[in-house]
Coordinates of C-alpha atoms in Angstrom, one line a residue:
X2 CA 71.4 103.2 100.7
X3 CA 70.0 102.2 104.1
X4 CA 69.6 105.2 106.0
X5 CA 71.4 105.6 109.1
X6 CA 69.5 104.0 112.4
X7 CA 68.1 106.4 115.1
X8 CA 70.0 107.4 117.6
X9 CA 69.9 105.6 120.7
X10 CA 68.7 106.8 124.4
X11 CA 68.3 106.2 127.7
X12 CA 65.8 107.2 130.5
X13 CA 67.0 107.7 134.5
X14 CA 66.9 104.6 136.7
X15 CA 67.2 102.0 133.4
X16 CA 69.2 98.9 134.4
X17 CA 72.3 99.5 131.6
X18 CA 75.5 97.4 130.7
X19 CA 79.2 98.5 130.6
X20 CA 81.5 98.3 128.3
X21 CA 84.7 99.1 130.5
X22 CA 88.9 97.2 130.1
X23 CA 89.8 94.0 131.9
X24 CA 92.3 93.8 134.8
X25 CA 94.5 92.6 132.8
X26 CA 94.5 95.2 129.6
X27 CA 93.5 98.4 129.2
X28 CA 92.8 97.9 125.6
X29 CA 90.8 94.4 125.9
X30 CA 86.9 95.1 127.4
X31 CA 84.0 93.2 128.9
X32 CA 80.6 94.0 129.4
X33 CA 80.3 94.5 133.4
X34 CA 76.3 95.3 135.4
X35 CA 73.9 95.6 135.3
X36 CA 74.2 99.3 136.6
X37 CA 71.8 102.1 137.0
X38 CA 71.3 105.4 135.0
X39 CA 71.9 108.2 137.1
X40 CA 71.6 111.6 134.9
X41 CA 71.5 112.2 131.4
X42 CA 74.2 114.6 131.0
X43 CA 73.9 115.2 127.0
X44 CA 72.6 113.2 124.1
X45 CA 75.5 111.2 124.0
X46 CA 76.9 111.3 127.6
X47 CA 75.2 109.4 131.2
X48 CA 76.3 109.3 134.5
X49 CA 76.2 105.4 135.8
X50 CA 76.0 104.5 139.5
X51 CA 78.3 101.5 139.6
X52 CA 78.8 100.4 143.3
X53 CA 81.3 97.7 143.0
X54 CA 83.5 99.8 141.3
X55 CA 86.4 102.4 142.4
X56 CA 84.5 105.1 141.5
X57 CA 81.0 105.1 142.6
X58 CA 79.5 107.3 139.9
X59 CA 81.1 107.8 136.2
X60 CA 80.5 109.4 133.3
X61 CA 80.1 107.0 130.4
X62 CA 79.2 107.8 126.5
X63 CA 76.4 105.8 125.2
X64 CA 78.5 103.6 122.6
X65 CA 79.5 102.1 125.9
X66 CA 76.2 101.3 126.8
X67 CA 73.9 98.6 125.9
X68 CA 70.6 98.0 127.9
X69 CA 70.4 95.4 129.9
X70 CA 67.8 92.0 129.6
X71 CA 66.7 90.1 132.6
X72 CA 66.7 86.7 132.5
X73 CA 63.1 86.3 131.0
X74 CA 64.7 87.8 128.0
X75 CA 68.1 85.8 127.6
X76 CA 67.4 84.6 124.3
X77 CA 69.8 86.6 122.1
X78 CA 67.8 86.1 119.0
X79 CA 64.5 87.0 120.1
X80 CA 66.3 90.1 121.9
X81 CA 67.9 91.1 118.7
X82 CA 64.9 90.7 116.3
X83 CA 62.7 92.9 118.6
X84 CA 65.2 95.7 118.2
X85 CA 64.5 96.0 114.4
X86 CA 66.6 98.8 112.8
X87 CA 69.0 99.5 116.2
X88 CA 70.3 95.9 115.5
X89 CA 70.1 95.3 111.7
X90 CA 73.7 94.4 110.0
X91 CA 75.2 97.6 109.4
X92 CA 75.9 98.7 105.9
X93 CA 79.6 97.9 104.9
X94 CA 81.6 97.2 101.9
X95 CA 82.7 94.0 101.3
X96 CA 85.6 92.6 98.7
X97 CA 83.9 91.3 95.7
X98 CA 86.1 88.4 95.6
X99 CA 85.3 86.9 98.8
X100 CA 83.8 83.1 98.6
X101 CA 80.3 82.4 100.4
X102 CA 81.8 80.8 103.3
X103 CA 84.1 84.4 103.9
X104 CA 81.0 86.5 103.5
X105 CA 79.1 84.7 106.6
X106 CA 82.0 85.0 108.7
X107 CA 82.2 88.8 108.0
X108 CA 78.7 89.5 108.5
X109 CA 78.8 87.7 111.8
X110 CA 82.0 89.7 112.6
X111 CA 80.1 92.6 112.0
X112 CA 77.2 91.7 113.7
X113 CA 79.2 91.1 116.5
X114 CA 81.0 94.9 116.7
X115 CA 78.0 96.2 115.0
X116 CA 78.1 99.7 117.6
X117 CA 81.5 100.0 116.3
X118 CA 80.1 100.6 112.8
X119 CA 78.2 104.2 114.2
X120 CA 77.9 107.2 111.6
X121 CA 77.8 108.8 115.3
X122 CA 81.3 109.7 116.7
X123 CA 82.6 107.9 119.7
X124 CA 84.8 109.2 122.5
X125 CA 87.8 108.0 124.1
X126 CA 89.2 107.9 127.5
X127 CA 92.7 107.1 126.5
X128 CA 94.1 110.7 126.2
X129 CA 93.0 114.0 126.1
X130 CA 93.8 116.8 124.0
X131 CA 96.2 119.8 125.3
X132 CA 96.4 123.5 123.9
X133 CA 100.2 124.8 125.0
X134 CA 100.0 128.6 124.6
X135 CA 102.2 131.8 125.7
X136 CA 101.6 132.7 129.3
X137 CA 99.8 135.6 129.6
X138 CA 98.5 135.7 125.7
X139 CA 94.9 135.1 125.0
X140 CA 93.1 135.3 122.1
X141 CA 90.0 137.4 121.0
X142 CA 89.2 138.3 117.5
X143 CA 86.4 140.1 116.1
X144 CA 83.6 137.5 114.0
X145 CA 83.2 137.8 110.8
X146 CA 80.4 139.0 109.3
X147 CA 77.6 135.8 108.2
X148 CA 75.7 136.9 104.8
X149 CA 72.1 136.7 106.4
X150 CA 71.0 133.7 103.8
X151 CA 73.6 131.5 105.7
X152 CA 72.8 132.4 109.5
X153 CA 70.3 129.8 109.1
X154 CA 72.7 127.1 108.5
X155 CA 75.5 128.0 111.4
X156 CA 72.9 127.8 113.9
X157 CA 71.5 124.7 112.9
X158 CA 75.3 123.3 112.4
X159 CA 75.5 124.6 115.7
X160 CA 72.2 122.8 117.4
X161 CA 73.8 119.6 115.9
X162 CA 77.2 120.0 117.8
X163 CA 75.7 120.3 121.0
X164 CA 73.4 117.1 120.1
X165 CA 76.2 115.5 120.1
X166 CA 77.8 116.7 122.6
X167 CA 81.0 117.7 120.7
X168 CA 81.1 121.8 122.1
X169 CA 78.8 123.5 124.9
X170 CA 78.0 127.2 125.7
X171 CA 81.1 129.0 127.3
X172 CA 82.0 132.3 129.1
X173 CA 85.4 132.2 127.7
X174 CA 87.8 135.2 127.6
X175 CA 89.0 133.8 124.3
X176 CA 86.8 133.9 120.6
X177 CA 87.9 133.0 117.4
X178 CA 85.6 133.5 114.6
X179 CA 83.7 130.8 112.2
X180 CA 83.1 130.8 108.1
X181 CA 81.3 128.8 106.1
X182 CA 82.7 126.7 103.8
X183 CA 81.0 124.9 101.1
X184 CA 81.4 121.4 100.5
X185 CA 81.2 119.1 97.4
X186 CA 77.8 118.4 97.6
X187 CA 76.5 122.0 97.7
X188 CA 75.7 121.6 101.3
X189 CA 77.7 124.3 103.9
X190 CA 80.6 123.4 106.7
X191 CA 81.0 125.4 109.3
X192 CA 84.7 125.7 109.8
X193 CA 86.7 127.8 112.8
X194 CA 89.4 130.3 112.0
X195 CA 92.0 129.1 114.8
X196 CA 94.6 131.1 113.7
X197 CA 95.3 133.1 116.0
X198 CA 95.4 130.3 118.8
X199 CA 97.6 128.2 116.6
X200 CA 100.2 131.5 116.1
X201 CA 100.5 131.5 120.2
X202 CA 100.5 127.8 120.9
X203 CA 103.5 125.3 120.5
X204 CA 103.9 122.9 118.1
X205 CA 103.7 119.4 118.9
X206 CA 106.2 117.5 116.5
X207 CA 104.5 114.0 117.0
X208 CA 106.0 112.0 113.9
X209 CA 103.7 111.4 111.6
X210 CA 104.0 107.7 109.4
X211 CA 105.8 107.5 106.2
X212 CA 103.2 107.2 103.2
X213 CA 105.5 104.7 101.3
X214 CA 106.5 102.4 104.1
X215 CA 102.7 102.1 104.8
X216 CA 101.8 101.3 101.0
X217 CA 104.7 98.7 101.0
X218 CA 103.5 97.1 103.8
X219 CA 100.2 96.6 102.0
X220 CA 101.7 96.1 98.3
X221 CA 102.0 92.3 99.2
X222 CA 98.6 91.5 101.1
X223 CA 95.7 89.4 99.5
X224 CA 93.2 90.5 102.2
X225 CA 92.8 94.2 102.7
X226 CA 90.6 96.4 105.4
X227 CA 90.2 99.9 105.9
X228 CA 88.7 102.0 108.5
X229 CA 87.6 105.4 108.3
X230 CA 86.7 106.6 111.8
X231 CA 83.3 108.6 112.6
X232 CA 84.7 112.5 112.0
X233 CA 88.1 111.3 114.4
X234 CA 88.7 114.1 115.6
X235 CA 85.0 114.7 117.4
X236 CA 86.0 111.3 119.4
X237 CA 88.9 112.7 121.2
X238 CA 88.2 115.0 124.4
X239 CA 89.6 118.3 125.0
X240 CA 91.5 118.9 128.4
X241 CA 89.0 120.8 130.7
X242 CA 91.6 123.3 131.0
X243 CA 92.3 124.3 127.7
X244 CA 88.8 124.1 126.3
X245 CA 88.4 128.2 127.0
X246 CA 90.8 128.3 124.2
X247 CA 88.6 126.7 121.6
X248 CA 86.4 129.4 122.1
X249 CA 84.3 130.6 118.8
X250 CA 81.3 132.8 118.4
X251 CA 78.3 132.1 116.2
X252 CA 75.2 134.5 115.6
X253 CA 73.8 132.6 118.7
X254 CA 76.4 132.8 120.9
X255 CA 79.8 131.9 122.4
X256 CA 80.5 128.6 122.2
X257 CA 83.6 126.1 123.5
X258 CA 85.0 122.8 122.4
X259 CA 84.4 119.7 124.4
X260 CA 85.8 117.3 121.9
X261 CA 89.1 118.5 119.6
X262 CA 88.4 120.9 116.6
X263 CA 89.4 120.4 113.4
X264 CA 92.2 123.7 112.3
X265 CA 93.9 123.6 115.3
X266 CA 97.9 122.5 114.2
X267 CA 98.3 120.4 117.0
X268 CA 95.2 117.9 116.1
X269 CA 96.6 115.7 113.8
X270 CA 99.8 114.9 116.2
X271 CA 97.3 114.4 118.9
X272 CA 94.7 111.5 117.0
X273 CA 98.1 109.9 115.4
X274 CA 99.2 109.7 118.7
X275 CA 96.1 107.7 120.0
X276 CA 96.3 105.7 117.1
X277 CA 99.5 104.4 117.3
X278 CA 98.9 103.8 121.4
X279 CA 95.5 101.8 120.0
X280 CA 97.3 100.0 117.7
X281 CA 100.6 99.0 119.0
X282 CA 99.6 95.5 120.0
X283 CA 98.7 95.0 116.3
X284 CA 101.7 97.0 114.7
X285 CA 102.2 94.0 112.9
X286 CA 99.4 94.1 110.9
X287 CA 97.6 97.0 111.4
X288 CA 98.7 100.8 111.0
X289 CA 96.8 104.1 110.6
X290 CA 97.6 107.5 109.1
X291 CA 95.7 110.0 111.4
X292 CA 91.5 108.8 111.6
X293 CA 92.4 106.2 107.8
X294 CA 93.0 102.4 110.1
X295 CA 94.0 99.7 107.4
X296 CA 94.6 95.7 107.9
X297 CA 96.9 93.8 105.8
X298 CA 97.2 90.3 105.3
X299 CA 98.4 87.4 103.6
X300 CA 95.3 84.4 104.0
X301 CA 91.8 84.8 104.9
X302 CA 92.0 83.0 108.1
X303 CA 94.6 85.1 109.6
X304 CA 93.1 88.5 108.3
X305 CA 89.5 87.5 110.5
X306 CA 91.5 87.1 113.4
X307 CA 93.6 90.5 113.0
X308 CA 90.3 92.3 112.5
X309 CA 88.6 91.1 115.6
X310 CA 91.6 91.9 117.2
X311 CA 91.4 95.7 116.0
X312 CA 87.8 95.6 116.3
X313 CA 88.1 94.6 119.8
X314 CA 90.9 97.3 121.1
X315 CA 88.6 100.3 118.9
X316 CA 85.5 99.2 121.0
X317 CA 87.2 99.1 124.4
X318 CA 88.7 102.5 123.5
X319 CA 85.1 104.1 122.6
X320 CA 85.8 104.8 119.4
X321 CA 83.5 104.2 116.1
X322 CA 83.3 103.9 112.1
X323 CA 81.9 105.0 109.7
X324 CA 80.2 102.5 107.8
X325 CA 79.3 104.4 104.8
X326 CA 83.3 104.5 104.5
X327 CA 84.8 101.0 105.6
X328 CA 85.7 98.3 103.4
X329 CA 86.4 94.9 104.6
X330 CA 88.1 92.2 103.4
X331 CA 89.3 93.6 99.7
X332 CA 91.8 92.2 97.3
X333 CA 93.0 96.0 96.3
X334 CA 91.5 98.6 98.0
X335 CA 92.4 102.4 97.5
X336 CA 94.2 104.1 100.5
X337 CA 95.9 107.7 100.5
X338 CA 95.4 108.4 97.2
X339 CA 96.7 104.9 95.8
X340 CA 95.8 101.0 94.8
X341 CA 97.7 98.8 96.6
X342 CA 97.3 95.1 96.9
X343 CA 98.1 91.7 95.2
X344 CA 102.0 92.7 94.7
X345 CA 100.7 95.7 93.0
X346 CA 101.1 99.8 93.8
X347 CA 99.4 102.6 91.3
X348 CA 97.9 105.7 91.4
X349 CA 94.5 105.7 92.3
X350 CA 92.1 106.1 88.8
X351 CA 90.7 109.1 90.0
X352 CA 94.0 111.2 90.8
X353 CA 95.5 110.5 87.6
X354 CA 92.2 111.9 85.7
X355 CA 92.6 114.7 87.4
X356 CA 96.1 115.4 86.2
X357 CA 95.0 114.0 83.1
X358 CA 92.4 117.2 82.8
X359 CA 94.8 119.8 84.4
X360 CA 94.5 123.1 83.0
X361 CA 97.9 125.0 81.7
X362 CA 99.4 127.2 84.8
X363 CA 99.6 130.4 84.3
X364 CA 100.8 131.4 87.5
X365 CA 103.8 130.6 90.2
X366 CA 100.6 129.6 92.3
X367 CA 99.4 127.0 89.2
X368 CA 102.4 125.7 88.4
X369 CA 103.6 124.7 92.7
X370 CA 100.2 123.0 92.4
X371 CA 100.7 120.8 89.8
X372 CA 104.2 120.1 90.6
X373 CA 103.0 119.1 94.0
X374 CA 100.8 116.9 92.9
X375 CA 102.8 115.0 90.5
X376 CA 105.3 115.2 93.1
X377 CA 103.2 113.1 95.1
X378 CA 103.4 110.5 92.7
X379 CA 106.7 110.8 91.4
X380 CA 107.6 107.4 92.5
X381 CA 105.9 106.0 89.5
X382 CA 107.6 108.6 86.8
X383 CA 111.0 107.9 85.6
X384 CA 113.4 110.9 85.1
X385 CA 110.6 112.7 87.6
X386 CA 113.3 115.4 88.1
X387 CA 115.0 116.1 84.9
X388 CA 111.6 116.1 83.3
X389 CA 110.3 118.8 85.5
X390 CA 113.3 121.1 86.0
X391 CA 111.7 123.2 83.1
X392 CA 109.2 124.0 85.4
X393 CA 110.5 124.0 88.1
X394 CA 113.2 126.8 87.2
X395 CA 109.6 129.1 86.5
X396 CA 108.6 129.1 90.5
X397 CA 112.7 130.4 90.9
X398 CA 112.7 133.7 93.5
X399 CA 113.8 136.6 90.7
X400 CA 110.8 135.5 88.2
X401 CA 107.9 137.5 87.6
X402 CA 104.7 135.8 89.0
X403 CA 103.2 135.3 85.5
X404 CA 105.1 132.3 84.1
X405 CA 106.4 132.8 80.5
X406 CA 105.3 129.5 79.0
X407 CA 108.1 127.9 76.2
X408 CA 107.9 125.1 74.3
X409 CA 110.0 122.9 76.4
X410 CA 108.0 123.8 79.6
X411 CA 105.0 122.8 77.3
X412 CA 106.9 119.2 77.0
X413 CA 107.5 118.9 80.5
X414 CA 104.4 119.5 81.4
X415 CA 102.7 116.8 79.1
X416 CA 105.4 114.0 79.5
X417 CA 104.2 114.4 83.2
X418 CA 100.8 114.1 82.5
X419 CA 101.3 110.8 80.0
X420 CA 103.6 109.4 82.7
X421 CA 100.9 109.1 85.2
X422 CA 97.9 108.1 82.9
X423 CA 99.4 105.4 81.6
X424 CA 98.3 103.9 84.4
X425 CA 101.9 103.0 86.0
X426 CA 101.6 99.8 87.9
X427 CA 105.1 99.1 90.8
X428 CA 105.8 95.8 92.7
X429 CA 105.5 95.5 96.0
X430 CA 109.0 95.0 97.7
X431 CA 109.6 91.1 98.7
X432 CA 112.7 91.3 101.6
X433 CA 113.2 87.7 101.3
X434 CA 114.9 88.1 97.4
X435 CA 118.0 90.1 96.1
X436 CA 117.6 93.5 95.5
X437 CA 118.9 95.3 92.2
X438 CA 119.8 99.1 92.3
X439 CA 120.6 100.8 88.7
X440 CA 122.0 103.7 88.6
X441 CA 122.8 106.6 86.0
X442 CA 124.0 110.5 86.0
X443 CA 123.6 112.7 83.0
X444 CA 125.2 117.0 82.8
X445 CA 121.9 117.6 84.9
X446 CA 120.5 115.0 86.7
X447 CA 120.7 111.5 88.4
X448 CA 118.4 108.6 88.6
X449 CA 118.3 105.4 90.2
X450 CA 115.7 102.3 90.0
X451 CA 115.5 99.4 92.5
X452 CA 114.0 96.5 91.2
X453 CA 113.5 92.5 91.5
X454 CA 113.8 89.9 89.6
X455 CA 116.3 88.3 86.9
X456 CA 116.6 89.1 83.5
X457 CA 113.8 89.7 81.8
X458 CA 111.5 89.6 84.7
X459 CA 113.3 92.5 86.6
X460 CA 109.7 94.3 87.7
X461 CA 110.8 97.9 89.4
X462 CA 109.9 98.9 93.2
X463 CA 110.6 102.8 92.5
X464 CA 112.1 105.5 90.4
X465 CA 113.8 108.4 91.9
X466 CA 115.6 110.9 90.6
X467 CA 117.4 114.6 91.1
X468 CA 118.6 117.4 90.0
X469 CA 121.7 118.2 89.8
X470 CA 123.1 121.8 91.8
X471 CA 125.5 124.3 89.4
X472 CA 128.0 123.3 91.1
X473 CA 127.7 119.3 90.7
X474 CA 126.9 119.9 87.1
X475 CA 131.0 120.8 86.9
X476 CA 131.8 117.5 88.3
X477 CA 133.9 115.1 85.8
X478 CA 131.5 112.4 84.4
X479 CA 132.7 110.1 86.6
X480 CA 132.7 112.0 89.4
X481 CA 128.8 112.1 88.8
X482 CA 128.7 108.6 87.7
X483 CA 129.5 108.0 91.3
X484 CA 127.6 110.9 93.1
X485 CA 124.8 108.9 91.5
X486 CA 126.0 105.6 93.4
X487 CA 126.3 107.5 96.9
X488 CA 123.3 109.4 96.4
X489 CA 120.8 106.4 95.3
X490 CA 122.3 104.1 98.3
X491 CA 121.9 106.4 101.1
X492 CA 118.3 107.2 99.4
X493 CA 117.4 103.5 99.8
X494 CA 119.1 103.0 102.9
X495 CA 116.0 101.5 104.3
X496 CA 115.5 98.5 101.3
X497 CA 119.7 97.9 101.5
X498 CA 121.1 98.4 104.7
X499 CA 121.8 94.8 106.1
X500 CA 121.2 92.9 103.4
X501 CA 123.6 91.7 99.9
X502 CA 122.1 93.9 96.7
X503 CA 123.6 94.1 93.2
X504 CA 124.8 97.6 91.8
X505 CA 124.1 97.5 88.2
X506 CA 125.9 100.7 86.3
X507 CA 126.8 101.3 82.8
X508 CA 130.0 103.1 83.4
X509 CA 132.4 100.2 82.8
X510 CA 135.6 101.6 85.5
X511 CA 133.1 101.8 88.2
X512 CA 133.3 97.9 88.4
X513 CA 136.9 98.2 89.2
X514 CA 137.3 101.0 91.2
X515 CA 135.0 100.5 94.2
X516 CA 136.8 98.9 96.7
X517 CA 140.2 100.4 94.9
X518 CA 142.8 103.0 96.0
X519 CA 141.6 105.9 94.3
X520 CA 143.5 108.9 93.7
X521 CA 140.1 111.6 93.5
X522 CA 139.8 112.6 97.2
X523 CA 136.3 113.0 96.5
X524 CA 135.3 110.1 94.9
X525 CA 137.6 108.1 97.5
X526 CA 135.3 109.9 100.6
X527 CA 132.0 109.3 98.7
X528 CA 133.0 105.4 98.7
X529 CA 134.0 105.3 102.4
X530 CA 130.8 106.1 102.9
X531 CA 129.3 103.5 100.9
X532 CA 131.2 100.7 103.7
X533 CA 128.1 99.9 105.5
X534 CA 126.5 98.4 102.3
X535 CA 127.3 94.9 101.1
X536 CA 126.7 95.0 96.8
X537 CA 127.9 94.0 94.2
X538 CA 128.7 95.4 91.1
X539 CA 127.4 94.7 87.7
X540 CA 128.3 96.6 84.5
X541 CA 125.8 96.9 81.6
X542 CA 125.7 98.6 78.7
X543 CA 123.5 101.9 78.6
X544 CA 121.6 100.2 75.3
X545 CA 120.4 97.6 78.2
X546 CA 120.2 99.9 81.0
X547 CA 117.8 101.7 79.5
X548 CA 115.3 102.4 83.0
X549 CA 117.9 104.2 85.0
X550 CA 119.6 105.5 81.9
X551 CA 115.9 107.3 80.9
X552 CA 115.6 108.8 84.7
X553 CA 118.8 111.3 84.7
X554 CA 118.7 112.1 81.1
X555 CA 116.2 112.6 78.2
X556 CA 117.3 112.5 74.9
X557 CA 120.7 114.6 74.9
X558 CA 122.3 114.5 71.1
X559 CA 125.2 116.0 70.9
X560 CA 127.2 117.9 67.4
X561 CA 125.7 116.1 64.4
X562 CA 126.1 112.6 63.6
X563 CA 127.3 112.2 67.4
X564 CA 124.7 109.5 68.9
X565 CA 123.5 110.3 72.4
X566 CA 126.5 109.8 75.2
X567 CA 124.3 107.7 77.0
X568 CA 124.5 104.9 74.5
X569 CA 128.5 104.4 74.6
X570 CA 128.8 104.7 78.6
X571 CA 131.3 101.3 78.7
X572 CA 133.9 102.1 76.2
X573 CA 136.5 100.3 76.2
X574 CA 140.4 101.6 75.8
X575 CA 142.8 99.6 74.6
X576 CA 146.2 100.4 74.0
X577 CA 148.4 102.7 75.6
X578 CA 147.1 105.3 78.8
X579 CA 147.9 108.6 80.5
X580 CA 149.0 108.8 84.1
X581 CA 148.8 105.2 84.8
X582 CA 145.5 105.8 84.8
X583 CA 142.5 103.5 83.3
X584 CA 142.2 105.5 79.8
X585 CA 138.5 106.2 78.9
X586 CA 135.9 106.4 81.4
X587 CA 133.2 108.1 79.7
X588 CA 132.6 109.9 76.6
X589 CA 130.1 113.0 76.3
X590 CA 129.4 115.7 73.0
X591 CA 130.2 118.8 73.1
X592 CA 128.5 121.6 71.2
X593 CA 131.7 123.0 69.6
X594 CA 133.8 121.4 67.4
X595 CA 136.3 122.9 64.0
X596 CA 137.1 119.3 63.0
X597 CA 134.5 117.2 63.2
X598 CA 133.0 115.6 65.8
X599 CA 134.2 116.9 69.4
X600 CA 134.0 114.1 72.8
X601 CA 134.6 115.0 76.5
X602 CA 137.0 111.7 77.5
X603 CA 137.0 112.2 81.2
X604 CA 139.8 110.0 82.8
X605 CA 140.2 107.8 86.3
X606 CA 142.0 110.3 87.6
X607 CA 139.0 112.8 87.2
X608 CA 140.4 114.9 84.6
X609 CA 138.7 116.0 81.1
X610 CA 140.0 115.9 78.0
X611 CA 138.4 117.3 74.6
X612 CA 139.6 115.3 71.4
X613 CA 138.5 116.0 67.8
X614 CA 138.0 113.0 65.7
X615 CA 136.3 113.5 62.1
X616 CA 135.9 110.0 61.8
X617 CA 133.4 108.0 59.3
X618 CA 130.0 106.1 59.4
X619 CA 128.7 103.2 57.8
X620 CA 124.9 103.7 57.9
X621 CA 124.7 106.0 60.6
X622 CA 126.6 103.8 63.3
X623 CA 130.6 104.3 64.3
X624 CA 132.6 101.3 63.1
X625 CA 134.4 98.9 65.3
X626 CA 138.0 100.1 66.8
X627 CA 137.1 103.6 65.6
X628 CA 141.1 105.8 65.7
X629 CA 140.2 108.7 67.7
X630 CA 143.2 111.5 67.4
X631 CA 143.1 114.8 69.3
X632 CA 145.7 117.3 70.4
X633 CA 146.0 118.1 74.2
X634 CA 145.4 121.6 74.7
X635 CA 149.3 122.5 75.3
X636 CA 148.4 125.4 78.5
X637 CA 146.7 123.1 80.5
X638 CA 148.6 119.7 79.8
X639 CA 152.4 119.3 79.9
X640 CA 151.5 115.9 77.8
X641 CA 153.0 115.0 74.3
X642 CA 151.8 116.9 71.5
X643 CA 149.9 114.5 69.9
X644 CA 148.0 111.2 71.3
X645 CA 146.3 108.9 69.5
X646 CA 143.4 106.1 71.0
X647 CA 141.7 103.6 70.2
X648 CA 138.5 103.0 71.1
X649 CA 136.3 99.9 70.6
X650 CA 132.2 100.9 70.2
X651 CA 130.1 98.7 72.8

């Protein structure tokens, strides 16, 4: 690997060119000059004399300066060759599937914007980071004691930060301690403990991008470029009046930050605000999650133009990107823990390996850590909420810190690991095609699948699920199914609102209940809330609705000889009905049965009836046209003493 190019420097009196914004747009820049270097303020900051501009003397970062060559040195090629490593092509990773001509075009673009790809942080003048604290309060915390063997490391880190212009000596009344944290490669990193400052600072509520929205934008792309800004926070200056609040004590004295440090709770919001402002002209094809920038396109020519436009904006605002962490022109890219591109989204391989090797949790904290990791990828796991239910029950407040590991928790633990380690793949949504929403409900959870395609070509875009509360578990089956529809459409509103889609359910009566008057006030209220959506309902038997059915339930076998009730959804009623309503809505097994198997029947008005039916089976399956005879509980209902219903099995 080629070593980083050495830092540049200019001497007092030297002629330089300065990269400044144009009069038309501050995100477009041009080289102006020649101007004269008046003073070297720090290793990377210079005072420049510019008599033809409004500010006659101005401070510039070295990344906005370049040496001025007189007319006798106008041949650019000769000047570049004579500069050696400083003008060498940055070692940036490129896509392996690029054609030779595409690679040459990319190399030319990288050479033109070589100053952006630097291991040294730049400095922007777009905004400052402000620290708004409560009036009259200051933070002065006694320094932590640093082991003698690490004091040399701390001093070295401070010298390096001084050299880059990140910090400066301080006489502040504020002081926060430092800690040395080991890196993955064994070296040490100097970190600040700003908890005291954060406690009296106002919180910046600037919104962060939604990861799922970013991933879906990238999923369809054929070419993706990711840029990782070099020590991104250090490229944002701290407001001069707030610098004393960042003071920290070291073995070498008291220092304060000139650039935005890590550890302040408003730092991420400030940086996101900066990147949103810079990328606003490019928001259709570029985005940033804090310091991770991504550019995406569906063809090469537009990708090259878009990448150039983003690089122009970064150069104009003084930002630099780490060449060792930038990837240009990839067909598939790793972004925010996912692998995206070519119409697919899947978990990053190293993340799934970490989950596969995850040790068995012993404490509540261990369980929360595991659920946090798997929950980040829950869109890939059908029925996540139902599967994880035994694990989430372990972290309830009234339980001891040491978890009690049972067979059901071990099963859930392994199922979640297997679900992510089987290389799950989701399709990126295509908003030009119709969406398909499959929903289902069980005794303990709700589930839904967002998909696209026709017939056997249906491909999942997103799996969602959630547990039912104790109150919701007491709902009638028809109410649970209706709740599943309302919850799923509300959750998927971003995809569905304003376009027609198909709603697939294995609960047959819902196909006519939608849009009809319903005597159940709860269901009527839910269906009224769905009026902004435009959809048509499709009934699909439970045996053919496997995706959503698996989301809401795991194998739930009832009494001996009874089928899982998920497989009998959609049962039809022939003959006489009760109370003038449609007859059988759904049937589910019950735990007790003195006269053979029992099922709970839910009618369209939301009422439940327990019926016993000692029917026979042939080869383990129910016969067509079974006759179910049962006695209504006389104390609860004023129906006739005996009722006969005929059920046709699906």
